[in-house]
Amino acid sequence: MPRGEKRIRNAALLLAVLVAAGAAPATFGAGPAPSSRPTITGSPSQGSGLTATPGSWSGSGTIRYVYRWHRCDTLGSRCALLHGAKSPHHKLVANDVGHTLAVDVRATDSAGSTNGYSSLVGPIAGRETPLVSVAQPAVSGSPALGGSIRVDTGKWRGAPKSFAYQWIRCNANGRACAPIAGDHAASHTVVRRDVAHALVAIVQATSRATSRAVLSRATSG
């Protein structure tokens, strides 16, 4: 392989590994540079409030942030912009129930603008549910090729008795996810097909006859 082609190939592989590691995907060039994804906190239940933070950025001078909320299907596809929802806060309403939500953050400094993308949150539960997610499950470990990642159970109100898991593979922005067949453990070994994708776990909590499933945060960022 010619030396120039080899350098391009190595650079592409490095970029793919960085994206899989969870750095917020962005258009490279002028503008702030992201080092971690925007995050969303709050209980994914109707009537509760969600709060977005912009993640970590470096740039030239003061960095300004604009938030855009999206409502998606349960696995982060068919997302629709919530018109007028431009603040870091969003109160969950009846139309959010059964959907996942995500936020895009546009960071602008004196050199230009760059977009960052949060993990999905949800699916959003209705008001009356005996199991309530109060802290989103998180993924830890090494998301590099051949590494191992693990999801925790998050925090719940309603005392779950057991948990089940399903890993899903998403695009680099943590959207448009699809289940990974047979991957039902709390841990996942990163394979070549995962490179340039974000990885998320569905965590299903069960208490007596009640079950509730939520998405974890995407692979570390």
Coordinates of N, CA and C in Angstrom, one line a residue:
M1 N 0.9 -1.2 0.0 CA 0.0 0.0 0.0 C 0.9 1.2 0.0
P2 N 0.7 2.2 -0.9 CA 1.5 3.5 -0.9 C 1.4 4.1 0.4
R3 N 2.5 4.9 0.8 CA 2.6 5.5 2.1 C 1.4 6.5 2.3
G4 N 1.1 7.3 1.3 CA 0.0 8.3 1.5 C -1.3 7.6 1.8
E5 N -1.6 6.5 1.1 CA -2.9 5.8 1.3 C -2.9 5.2 2.7
K6 N -1.8 4.7 3.1 CA -1.7 4.1 4.5 C -2.0 5.1 5.6
R7 N -1.4 6.3 5.4 CA -1.7 7.4 6.4 C -3.2 7.8 6.4
I8 N -3.8 7.9 5.2 CA -5.2 8.2 5.2 C -6.0 7.1 5.9
R9 N -5.7 5.8 5.6 CA -6.4 4.7 6.2 C -6.2 4.7 7.7
N10 N -5.0 5.0 8.2 CA -4.7 5.0 9.7 C -5.5 6.2 10.3
A11 N -5.6 7.3 9.6 CA -6.3 8.5 10.2 C -7.8 8.1 10.3
A12 N -8.3 7.5 9.3 CA -9.7 7.1 9.3 C -10.0 6.2 10.4
L13 N -9.1 5.2 10.6 CA -9.4 4.2 11.7 C -9.3 4.9 13.1
L14 N -8.4 5.9 13.2 CA -8.3 6.6 14.5 C -9.6 7.4 14.7
L15 N -10.1 8.1 13.7 CA -11.3 8.9 13.8 C -12.5 7.9 14.2
A16 N -12.5 6.8 13.6 CA -13.6 5.8 13.9 C -13.6 5.4 15.3
V17 N -12.4 5.1 15.9 CA -12.2 4.7 17.3 C -12.6 5.9 18.2
L18 N -12.3 7.1 17.9 CA -12.7 8.3 18.7 C -14.2 8.4 18.7
V19 N -14.8 8.3 17.6 CA -16.3 8.4 17.5 C -16.9 7.3 18.4
A20 N -16.4 6.0 18.2 CA -16.9 4.9 19.0 C -16.7 5.2 20.5
A21 N -15.7 5.9 20.9 CA -15.4 6.2 22.3 C -16.4 7.2 22.9
G22 N -17.2 7.8 22.0 CA -18.3 8.7 22.5 C -18.1 10.1 22.4
A23 N -16.9 10.6 21.8 CA -16.8 12.0 21.6 C -17.9 12.5 20.7
A24 N -18.5 13.6 21.0 CA -19.7 14.1 20.3 C -19.3 14.3 18.8
P25 N -19.9 13.6 17.9 CA -19.6 13.8 16.5 C -19.8 15.2 16.1
A26 N -19.0 15.8 15.2 CA -19.0 17.1 14.8 C -18.5 17.3 13.4
T27 N -18.8 18.5 12.8 CA -18.1 18.9 11.6 C -16.8 19.5 11.9
F28 N -15.7 18.9 11.5 CA -14.4 19.4 11.8 C -14.0 20.7 11.0
G29 N -13.3 21.6 11.6 CA -12.9 22.8 11.0 C -13.1 23.9 12.0
A30 N -13.5 25.1 11.6 CA -13.7 26.3 12.5 C -14.7 26.0 13.5
G31 N -14.6 26.5 14.7 CA -15.6 26.4 15.7 C -15.0 25.6 16.9
P32 N -15.8 25.6 18.0 CA -15.3 24.8 19.2 C -15.2 23.3 18.9
A33 N -14.3 22.7 19.7 CA -14.1 21.3 19.6 C -14.6 20.6 20.8
P34 N -15.5 19.5 20.6 CA -16.1 18.8 21.8 C -15.2 17.7 22.3
S35 N -15.2 17.5 23.6 CA -14.5 16.4 24.2 C -15.4 15.5 24.9
S36 N -16.7 15.8 25.1 CA -17.7 14.9 25.7 C -19.1 15.4 25.2
R37 N -20.0 14.4 25.2 CA -21.3 14.6 24.7 C -22.1 15.6 25.7
P38 N -23.1 16.3 25.1 CA -24.1 16.9 26.0 C -24.8 15.8 26.8
T39 N -25.3 16.2 28.0 CA -26.0 15.2 28.8 C -27.4 15.7 29.2
I40 N -28.2 14.7 29.5 CA -29.6 15.0 30.0 C -29.8 14.4 31.3
T41 N -30.3 15.1 32.3 CA -30.6 14.5 33.6 C -32.1 14.8 33.9
G42 N -32.6 14.0 34.8 CA -34.0 14.0 35.2 C -34.7 12.7 34.9
S43 N -35.9 12.6 35.6 CA -36.7 11.3 35.5 C -37.5 11.3 34.2
P44 N -37.3 10.3 33.3 CA -38.1 10.2 32.1 C -39.5 9.8 32.3
S45 N -40.3 10.6 33.0 CA -41.7 10.3 33.3 C -42.5 11.6 33.0
Q46 N -43.7 11.4 32.5 CA -44.6 12.6 32.3 C -44.8 13.4 33.5
G47 N -44.7 14.7 33.3 CA -44.8 15.7 34.4 C -43.4 16.1 35.0
S48 N -42.4 15.3 34.7 CA -41.1 15.6 35.3 C -40.3 16.5 34.3
G49 N -39.3 17.1 34.8 CA -38.5 18.0 33.9 C -37.1 17.4 33.6
L50 N -36.7 17.6 32.4 CA -35.4 17.2 32.0 C -34.5 18.4 31.8
T51 N -33.2 18.3 32.1 CA -32.3 19.4 32.0 C -31.1 18.9 31.2
A52 N -30.7 19.7 30.2 CA -29.6 19.4 29.4 C -28.4 20.2 29.8
T53 N -27.2 19.6 29.7 CA -25.9 20.4 29.9 C -25.1 20.2 28.6
P54 N -24.3 21.2 28.3 CA -23.7 21.2 26.9 C -22.6 20.3 26.7
G55 N -22.1 19.6 27.7 CA -20.9 18.8 27.5 C -19.7 19.6 27.7
S56 N -18.5 19.1 27.3 CA -17.3 19.8 27.4 C -16.7 20.2 26.1
W57 N -16.3 21.5 26.0 CA -15.8 22.1 24.7 C -14.6 22.9 25.0
S58 N -13.8 23.1 23.9 CA -12.7 24.0 23.9 C -12.8 24.9 22.7
G59 N -12.5 26.2 22.8 CA -12.7 27.1 21.7 C -12.0 28.4 21.9
S60 N -12.3 29.3 21.1 CA -11.7 30.7 21.1 C -12.6 31.6 21.8
G61 N -12.2 32.1 23.0 CA -13.0 33.1 23.7 C -14.3 32.4 24.3
T62 N -15.3 33.2 24.5 CA -16.5 32.8 25.1 C -17.3 31.9 24.1
I63 N -17.8 30.7 24.6 CA -18.6 29.8 23.8 C -20.0 30.0 24.2
R64 N -20.9 30.1 23.2 CA -22.3 30.3 23.4 C -23.0 29.0 22.9
Y65 N -24.1 28.6 23.6 CA -24.8 27.3 23.3 C -26.2 27.6 23.0
V66 N -26.7 26.9 22.0 CA -28.1 26.8 21.6 C -28.6 25.4 21.6
Y67 N -29.7 25.2 22.2 CA -30.3 23.8 22.5 C -31.4 23.6 21.5
R68 N -31.5 22.3 21.0 CA -32.6 21.9 20.2 C -33.1 20.5 20.6
W69 N -34.3 20.4 21.1 CA -34.8 19.1 21.6 C -35.5 18.4 20.4
H70 N -35.4 17.0 20.4 CA -36.0 16.2 19.4 C -36.8 15.1 20.1
R71 N -37.9 14.7 19.5 CA -38.7 13.6 20.0 C -38.6 12.5 19.0
C72 N -38.2 11.3 19.4 CA -37.9 10.2 18.5 C -38.7 8.9 18.9
D73 N -38.6 7.9 18.0 CA -39.3 6.6 18.4 C -38.4 5.9 19.5
T74 N -38.8 4.7 19.9 CA -38.2 4.1 21.1 C -36.7 3.8 20.8
L75 N -36.3 3.6 19.6 CA -34.9 3.3 19.3 C -34.2 4.5 18.6
G76 N -34.7 5.7 18.7 CA -34.0 6.9 18.3 C -34.1 7.1 16.8
S77 N -35.1 6.6 16.1 CA -35.3 6.9 14.7 C -36.5 7.8 14.5
R78 N -36.8 8.3 13.3 CA -37.9 9.2 13.0 C -38.0 10.3 14.1
C79 N -36.9 11.0 14.2 CA -36.9 12.1 15.2 C -37.5 13.4 14.6
A80 N -38.2 14.1 15.5 CA -38.9 15.3 15.0 C -38.5 16.5 16.0
L81 N -38.1 17.6 15.4 CA -37.7 18.8 16.2 C -38.9 19.3 16.9
L82 N -38.7 19.6 18.2 CA -39.7 20.2 19.1 C -39.6 21.7 18.9
H83 N -40.4 22.3 18.0 CA -40.3 23.7 17.7 C -40.6 24.6 19.0
G84 N -39.7 25.5 19.1 CA -39.8 26.4 20.3 C -39.1 25.9 21.5
A85 N -38.6 24.7 21.5 CA -37.9 24.1 22.7 C -36.4 24.4 22.5
K86 N -36.0 25.6 23.0 CA -34.6 26.0 22.7 C -33.9 26.3 24.0
S87 N -34.5 26.0 25.2 CA -33.8 26.2 26.4 C -33.2 24.8 26.9
P88 N -32.3 24.8 27.9 CA -31.8 23.6 28.4 C -32.8 22.8 29.2
H89 N -34.0 23.3 29.4 CA -35.0 22.6 30.2 C -36.2 22.2 29.4
H90 N -36.7 21.0 29.7 CA -37.9 20.6 28.9 C -38.8 19.8 29.9
K91 N -40.1 20.2 30.0 CA -41.0 19.5 30.9 C -41.7 18.5 30.0
L92 N -41.8 17.2 30.5 CA -42.3 16.1 29.7 C -43.8 16.1 29.8
V93 N -44.5 16.1 28.6 CA -45.9 16.2 28.5 C -46.4 14.9 27.9
A94 N -47.8 14.8 27.8 CA -48.4 13.5 27.3 C -47.9 13.1 25.9
N95 N -47.6 14.1 25.1 CA -47.1 13.7 23.7 C -45.7 13.1 23.7
D96 N -45.0 13.2 24.8 CA -43.7 12.6 24.9 C -43.7 11.1 25.3
V97 N -44.9 10.7 25.9 CA -45.0 9.3 26.5 C -44.8 8.3 25.4
G98 N -44.0 7.3 25.6 CA -43.7 6.3 24.7 C -42.6 6.6 23.7
H99 N -42.1 7.8 23.8 CA -41.0 8.2 22.9 C -39.7 8.4 23.6
T100 N -38.6 8.5 22.9 CA -37.3 8.9 23.5 C -37.1 10.4 23.1
L101 N -36.3 11.0 23.9 CA -35.9 12.4 23.6 C -34.4 12.6 23.6
A102 N -34.0 13.6 22.8 CA -32.5 13.9 22.7 C -32.4 15.3 22.5
V103 N -31.2 15.8 22.8 CA -30.9 17.3 22.6 C -29.7 17.4 21.7
D104 N -29.7 18.4 20.8 CA -28.5 18.8 20.0 C -28.1 20.1 20.6
V105 N -26.8 20.3 20.7 CA -26.2 21.5 21.2 C -25.4 22.1 20.1
R106 N -25.6 23.4 19.7 CA -24.8 24.1 18.8 C -23.9 25.0 19.5
A107 N -22.6 24.8 19.5 CA -21.6 25.6 20.2 C -21.0 26.6 19.3
T108 N -20.9 27.8 19.6 CA -20.4 28.9 18.7 C -19.4 29.7 19.5
D109 N -18.2 29.9 18.9 CA -17.2 30.8 19.4 C -16.8 31.8 18.3
S110 N -15.7 32.5 18.5 CA -15.3 33.6 17.6 C -14.9 33.0 16.2
A111 N -14.6 31.7 16.2 CA -14.2 31.1 14.9 C -15.3 30.4 14.1
G112 N -16.4 30.0 14.8 CA -17.4 29.3 14.0 C -18.3 28.5 15.0
S113 N -19.0 27.5 14.4 CA -20.0 26.7 15.2 C -19.8 25.3 14.9
T114 N -20.1 24.5 15.9 CA -20.0 23.0 15.9 C -21.2 22.4 16.6
N115 N -21.7 21.3 16.1 CA -22.8 20.6 16.8 C -22.4 19.4 17.7
G116 N -23.0 19.2 18.8 CA -22.8 18.0 19.6 C -24.2 17.4 19.9
Y117 N -24.2 16.1 20.2 CA -25.4 15.3 20.3 C -25.4 14.5 21.6
S118 N -26.5 14.6 22.4 CA -26.7 13.9 23.6 C -27.1 12.5 23.3
S119 N -27.0 11.6 24.4 CA -27.6 10.3 24.3 C -29.1 10.4 24.3
L120 N -29.8 9.4 23.9 CA -31.2 9.3 24.0 C -31.7 9.1 25.5
V121 N -32.8 9.6 25.8 CA -33.4 9.4 27.1 C -34.8 8.9 27.0
G122 N -35.2 7.9 27.8 CA -36.5 7.3 27.7 C -36.4 5.8 27.4
P123 N -37.5 5.2 26.9 CA -38.8 5.8 26.6 C -39.5 6.5 27.8
I124 N -40.2 7.5 27.5 CA -40.9 8.3 28.5 C -42.1 7.6 29.0
A125 N -42.2 7.5 30.3 CA -43.3 6.8 31.0 C -44.4 7.7 31.3
G126 N -45.6 7.2 31.5 CA -46.8 8.0 31.9 C -46.7 8.4 33.4
R127 N -47.7 9.1 33.8 CA -47.6 9.6 35.2 C -47.7 8.5 36.2
E128 N -48.6 7.6 36.0 CA -48.8 6.5 37.0 C -48.0 5.3 36.6
T129 N -46.9 5.1 37.2 CA -46.0 4.0 37.0 C -45.3 3.6 38.3
P130 N -45.4 2.3 38.7 CA -44.8 1.9 40.0 C -43.3 1.9 40.0
L131 N -42.7 1.8 38.8 CA -41.3 1.8 38.7 C -40.8 3.1 38.0
V132 N -40.0 3.9 38.6 CA -39.6 5.2 38.1 C -38.1 5.2 38.0
S133 N -37.5 5.5 36.8 CA -36.1 5.7 36.7 C -35.7 7.1 37.2
V134 N -34.8 7.2 38.1 CA -34.4 8.5 38.6 C -33.0 8.8 38.3
A135 N -32.2 7.9 37.8 CA -30.9 8.2 37.2 C -30.6 7.2 36.1
Q136 N -30.3 7.8 34.9 CA -30.1 6.9 33.7 C -28.9 6.0 33.9
P137 N -29.1 4.7 33.5 CA -28.0 3.8 33.5 C -26.8 4.3 32.7
A138 N -25.6 4.0 33.2 CA -24.3 4.5 32.5 C -23.5 3.4 32.1
V139 N -22.7 3.6 31.0 CA -21.8 2.6 30.5 C -20.4 3.0 30.8
S140 N -19.6 2.0 31.3 CA -18.2 2.3 31.6 C -17.3 1.2 31.0
G141 N -16.0 1.4 31.0 CA -15.1 0.5 30.4 C -14.4 1.0 29.2
S142 N -13.8 0.2 28.4 CA -13.0 0.6 27.2 C -13.8 0.4 25.9
P143 N -14.2 1.4 25.2 CA -15.0 1.2 24.0 C -14.1 1.0 22.8
A144 N -12.8 0.9 22.9 CA -12.0 0.6 21.8 C -12.1 -0.8 21.3
L145 N -11.8 -1.1 20.1 CA -11.9 -2.4 19.5 C -11.2 -3.4 20.3
G146 N -12.0 -4.5 20.7 CA -11.5 -5.6 21.6 C -11.7 -5.3 23.0
G147 N -12.1 -4.1 23.4 CA -12.3 -3.7 24.8 C -13.6 -4.3 25.3
S148 N -13.9 -4.1 26.6 CA -15.1 -4.5 27.2 C -15.8 -3.3 27.9
I149 N -17.1 -3.2 27.7 CA -17.9 -2.2 28.3 C -19.0 -2.8 29.2
R150 N -19.5 -2.1 30.1 CA -20.5 -2.7 31.1 C -21.5 -1.6 31.4
V151 N -22.7 -2.0 31.6 CA -23.7 -1.0 31.9 C -24.2 -1.3 33.4
D152 N -24.4 -0.2 34.1 CA -25.0 -0.4 35.5 C -26.5 -0.3 35.4
T153 N -27.2 -0.4 36.5 CA -28.6 -0.5 36.5 C -29.3 0.9 36.6
G154 N -28.5 1.9 36.8 CA -29.1 3.2 37.1 C -29.7 3.3 38.5
K155 N -30.5 4.2 38.8 CA -31.2 4.3 40.0 C -32.7 4.3 39.8
W156 N -33.5 3.7 40.7 CA -34.9 3.5 40.5 C -35.7 3.8 41.8
R157 N -36.9 4.2 41.6 CA -37.8 4.3 42.7 C -38.9 3.2 42.5
G158 N -39.1 2.4 43.5 CA -40.0 1.3 43.3 C -39.4 -0.1 43.5
A159 N -38.1 -0.1 43.9 CA -37.4 -1.3 44.3 C -37.5 -2.5 43.3
P160 N -36.8 -2.4 42.2 CA -36.8 -3.5 41.2 C -36.2 -4.8 41.9
K161 N -36.7 -5.9 41.5 CA -36.2 -7.2 42.0 C -35.2 -7.8 41.1
S162 N -35.3 -7.5 39.8 CA -34.4 -8.1 38.8 C -34.2 -7.2 37.6
F163 N -33.1 -7.4 36.8 CA -32.8 -6.6 35.7 C -32.5 -7.5 34.5
A164 N -32.9 -7.1 33.3 CA -32.5 -7.7 32.0 C -31.9 -6.7 31.1
Y165 N -31.1 -7.2 30.1 CA -30.3 -6.3 29.3 C -30.5 -6.6 27.8
Q166 N -30.3 -5.6 27.0 CA -30.2 -5.8 25.5 C -29.3 -4.7 25.0
W167 N -28.2 -5.0 24.4 CA -27.4 -4.0 23.8 C -27.9 -3.7 22.4
I168 N -27.8 -2.4 22.0 CA -28.1 -1.9 20.7 C -27.0 -1.1 20.1
R169 N -26.9 -1.1 18.8 CA -25.9 -0.3 18.1 C -26.5 0.8 17.4
C170 N -26.0 2.0 17.6 CA -26.5 3.3 17.1 C -25.6 3.9 16.1
N171 N -26.0 5.0 15.4 CA -25.1 5.7 14.6 C -24.2 6.6 15.5
A172 N -23.3 7.3 14.9 CA -22.2 8.0 15.7 C -22.8 9.0 16.6
N173 N -24.0 9.5 16.2 CA -24.7 10.5 17.1 C -25.5 9.9 18.2
G174 N -25.6 8.6 18.3 CA -26.4 7.9 19.3 C -27.8 7.8 18.9
R175 N -28.2 7.9 17.7 CA -29.5 7.8 17.2 C -29.7 6.6 16.2
A176 N -30.9 6.3 15.8 CA -31.2 5.3 14.8 C -30.5 4.0 15.2
C177 N -30.9 3.4 16.3 CA -30.3 2.2 16.9 C -31.0 1.0 16.5
A178 N -30.3 -0.2 16.6 CA -30.8 -1.5 16.2 C -30.3 -2.5 17.2
P179 N -31.1 -3.5 17.7 CA -30.6 -4.5 18.6 C -29.5 -5.3 18.1
I180 N -28.6 -5.7 18.9 CA -27.5 -6.6 18.6 C -28.0 -8.0 19.0
A181 N -28.2 -8.9 18.0 CA -28.8 -10.2 18.3 C -28.1 -11.0 19.3
G182 N -28.8 -11.5 20.3 CA -28.3 -12.4 21.3 C -27.4 -11.7 22.4
D183 N -27.4 -10.4 22.4 CA -26.5 -9.7 23.3 C -27.3 -9.2 24.6
H184 N -27.4 -10.1 25.6 CA -28.3 -9.9 26.7 C -27.6 -9.8 28.0
A185 N -26.3 -9.7 28.0 CA -25.5 -9.6 29.3 C -25.4 -8.2 29.7
A186 N -24.9 -7.9 30.9 CA -24.6 -6.6 31.4 C -23.3 -6.0 30.8
S187 N -22.5 -6.9 30.1 CA -21.3 -6.4 29.5 C -21.3 -6.7 28.0
H188 N -20.4 -6.1 27.3 CA -20.4 -6.2 25.8 C -18.9 -6.1 25.4
T189 N -18.5 -7.0 24.6 CA -17.1 -6.9 24.0 C -17.2 -6.2 22.7
V190 N -16.4 -5.1 22.5 CA -16.4 -4.3 21.3 C -15.8 -5.0 20.1
V191 N -16.6 -5.2 19.1 CA -16.1 -5.9 17.9 C -15.9 -4.9 16.7
R192 N -15.4 -5.4 15.6 CA -15.1 -4.4 14.5 C -16.3 -3.7 14.0
R193 N -17.5 -4.4 14.0 CA -18.7 -3.8 13.5 C -19.2 -2.7 14.4
D194 N -18.7 -2.6 15.6 CA -19.1 -1.5 16.5 C -18.3 -0.2 16.2
V195 N -17.2 -0.3 15.6 CA -16.3 0.9 15.3 C -17.1 1.9 14.5
A196 N -17.0 3.2 15.0 CA -17.7 4.3 14.4 C -19.2 4.3 14.7
H197 N -19.6 3.5 15.7 CA -21.0 3.5 16.2 C -21.0 3.8 17.7
A198 N -22.1 4.4 18.2 CA -22.3 4.5 19.6 C -23.0 3.2 20.1
L199 N -22.7 2.8 21.3 CA -23.3 1.6 21.9 C -24.1 2.0 23.1
V200 N -25.3 1.4 23.2 CA -26.3 1.7 24.2 C -26.9 0.4 24.7
A201 N -27.2 0.4 26.0 CA -27.9 -0.8 26.6 C -29.3 -0.4 27.0
I202 N -30.3 -1.3 26.6 CA -31.6 -1.2 27.2 C -31.6 -2.0 28.5
V203 N -32.0 -1.3 29.6 CA -32.0 -1.9 30.9 C -33.5 -2.1 31.3
Q204 N -33.9 -3.3 31.5 CA -35.3 -3.5 31.9 C -35.4 -4.0 33.3
A205 N -36.1 -3.1 34.1 CA -36.2 -3.4 35.6 C -37.6 -4.1 35.8
T206 N -37.6 -5.1 36.7 CA -38.9 -5.8 37.0 C -39.1 -5.8 38.5
S207 N -40.3 -5.6 38.9 CA -40.7 -5.6 40.3 C -42.1 -6.3 40.3
R208 N -42.1 -7.5 40.8 CA -43.4 -8.3 40.8 C -43.9 -8.4 39.3
A209 N -45.1 -7.9 39.1 CA -45.7 -8.0 37.7 C -45.4 -6.8 36.9
T210 N -44.6 -5.9 37.3 CA -44.4 -4.6 36.6 C -43.0 -4.6 36.0
S211 N -42.8 -4.2 34.8 CA -41.5 -4.0 34.1 C -41.4 -2.7 33.5
R212 N -40.2 -2.1 33.5 CA -40.0 -0.8 32.8 C -38.6 -0.9 32.2
A213 N -38.5 -0.5 30.9 CA -37.2 -0.5 30.2 C -36.8 1.0 29.9
V214 N -35.5 1.3 30.1 CA -35.0 2.6 29.7 C -33.7 2.4 29.0
L215 N -33.3 3.4 28.2 CA -32.0 3.3 27.6 C -30.9 3.9 28.5
S216 N -29.7 3.3 28.4 CA -28.5 3.8 29.0 C -28.0 5.0 28.3
R217 N -27.0 5.7 28.9 CA -26.2 6.7 28.1 C -25.4 5.9 27.1
A218 N -25.1 6.6 26.0 CA -24.2 6.0 25.0 C -22.8 5.8 25.5
T219 N -22.0 5.1 24.8 CA -20.6 4.8 25.2 C -19.9 6.1 25.5
S220 N -19.0 6.0 26.4 CA -18.5 7.1 27.2 C -18.1 8.3 26.4
G221 N -18.5 9.5 27.0 CA -18.1 10.7 26.3 C -18.3 11.9 27.3

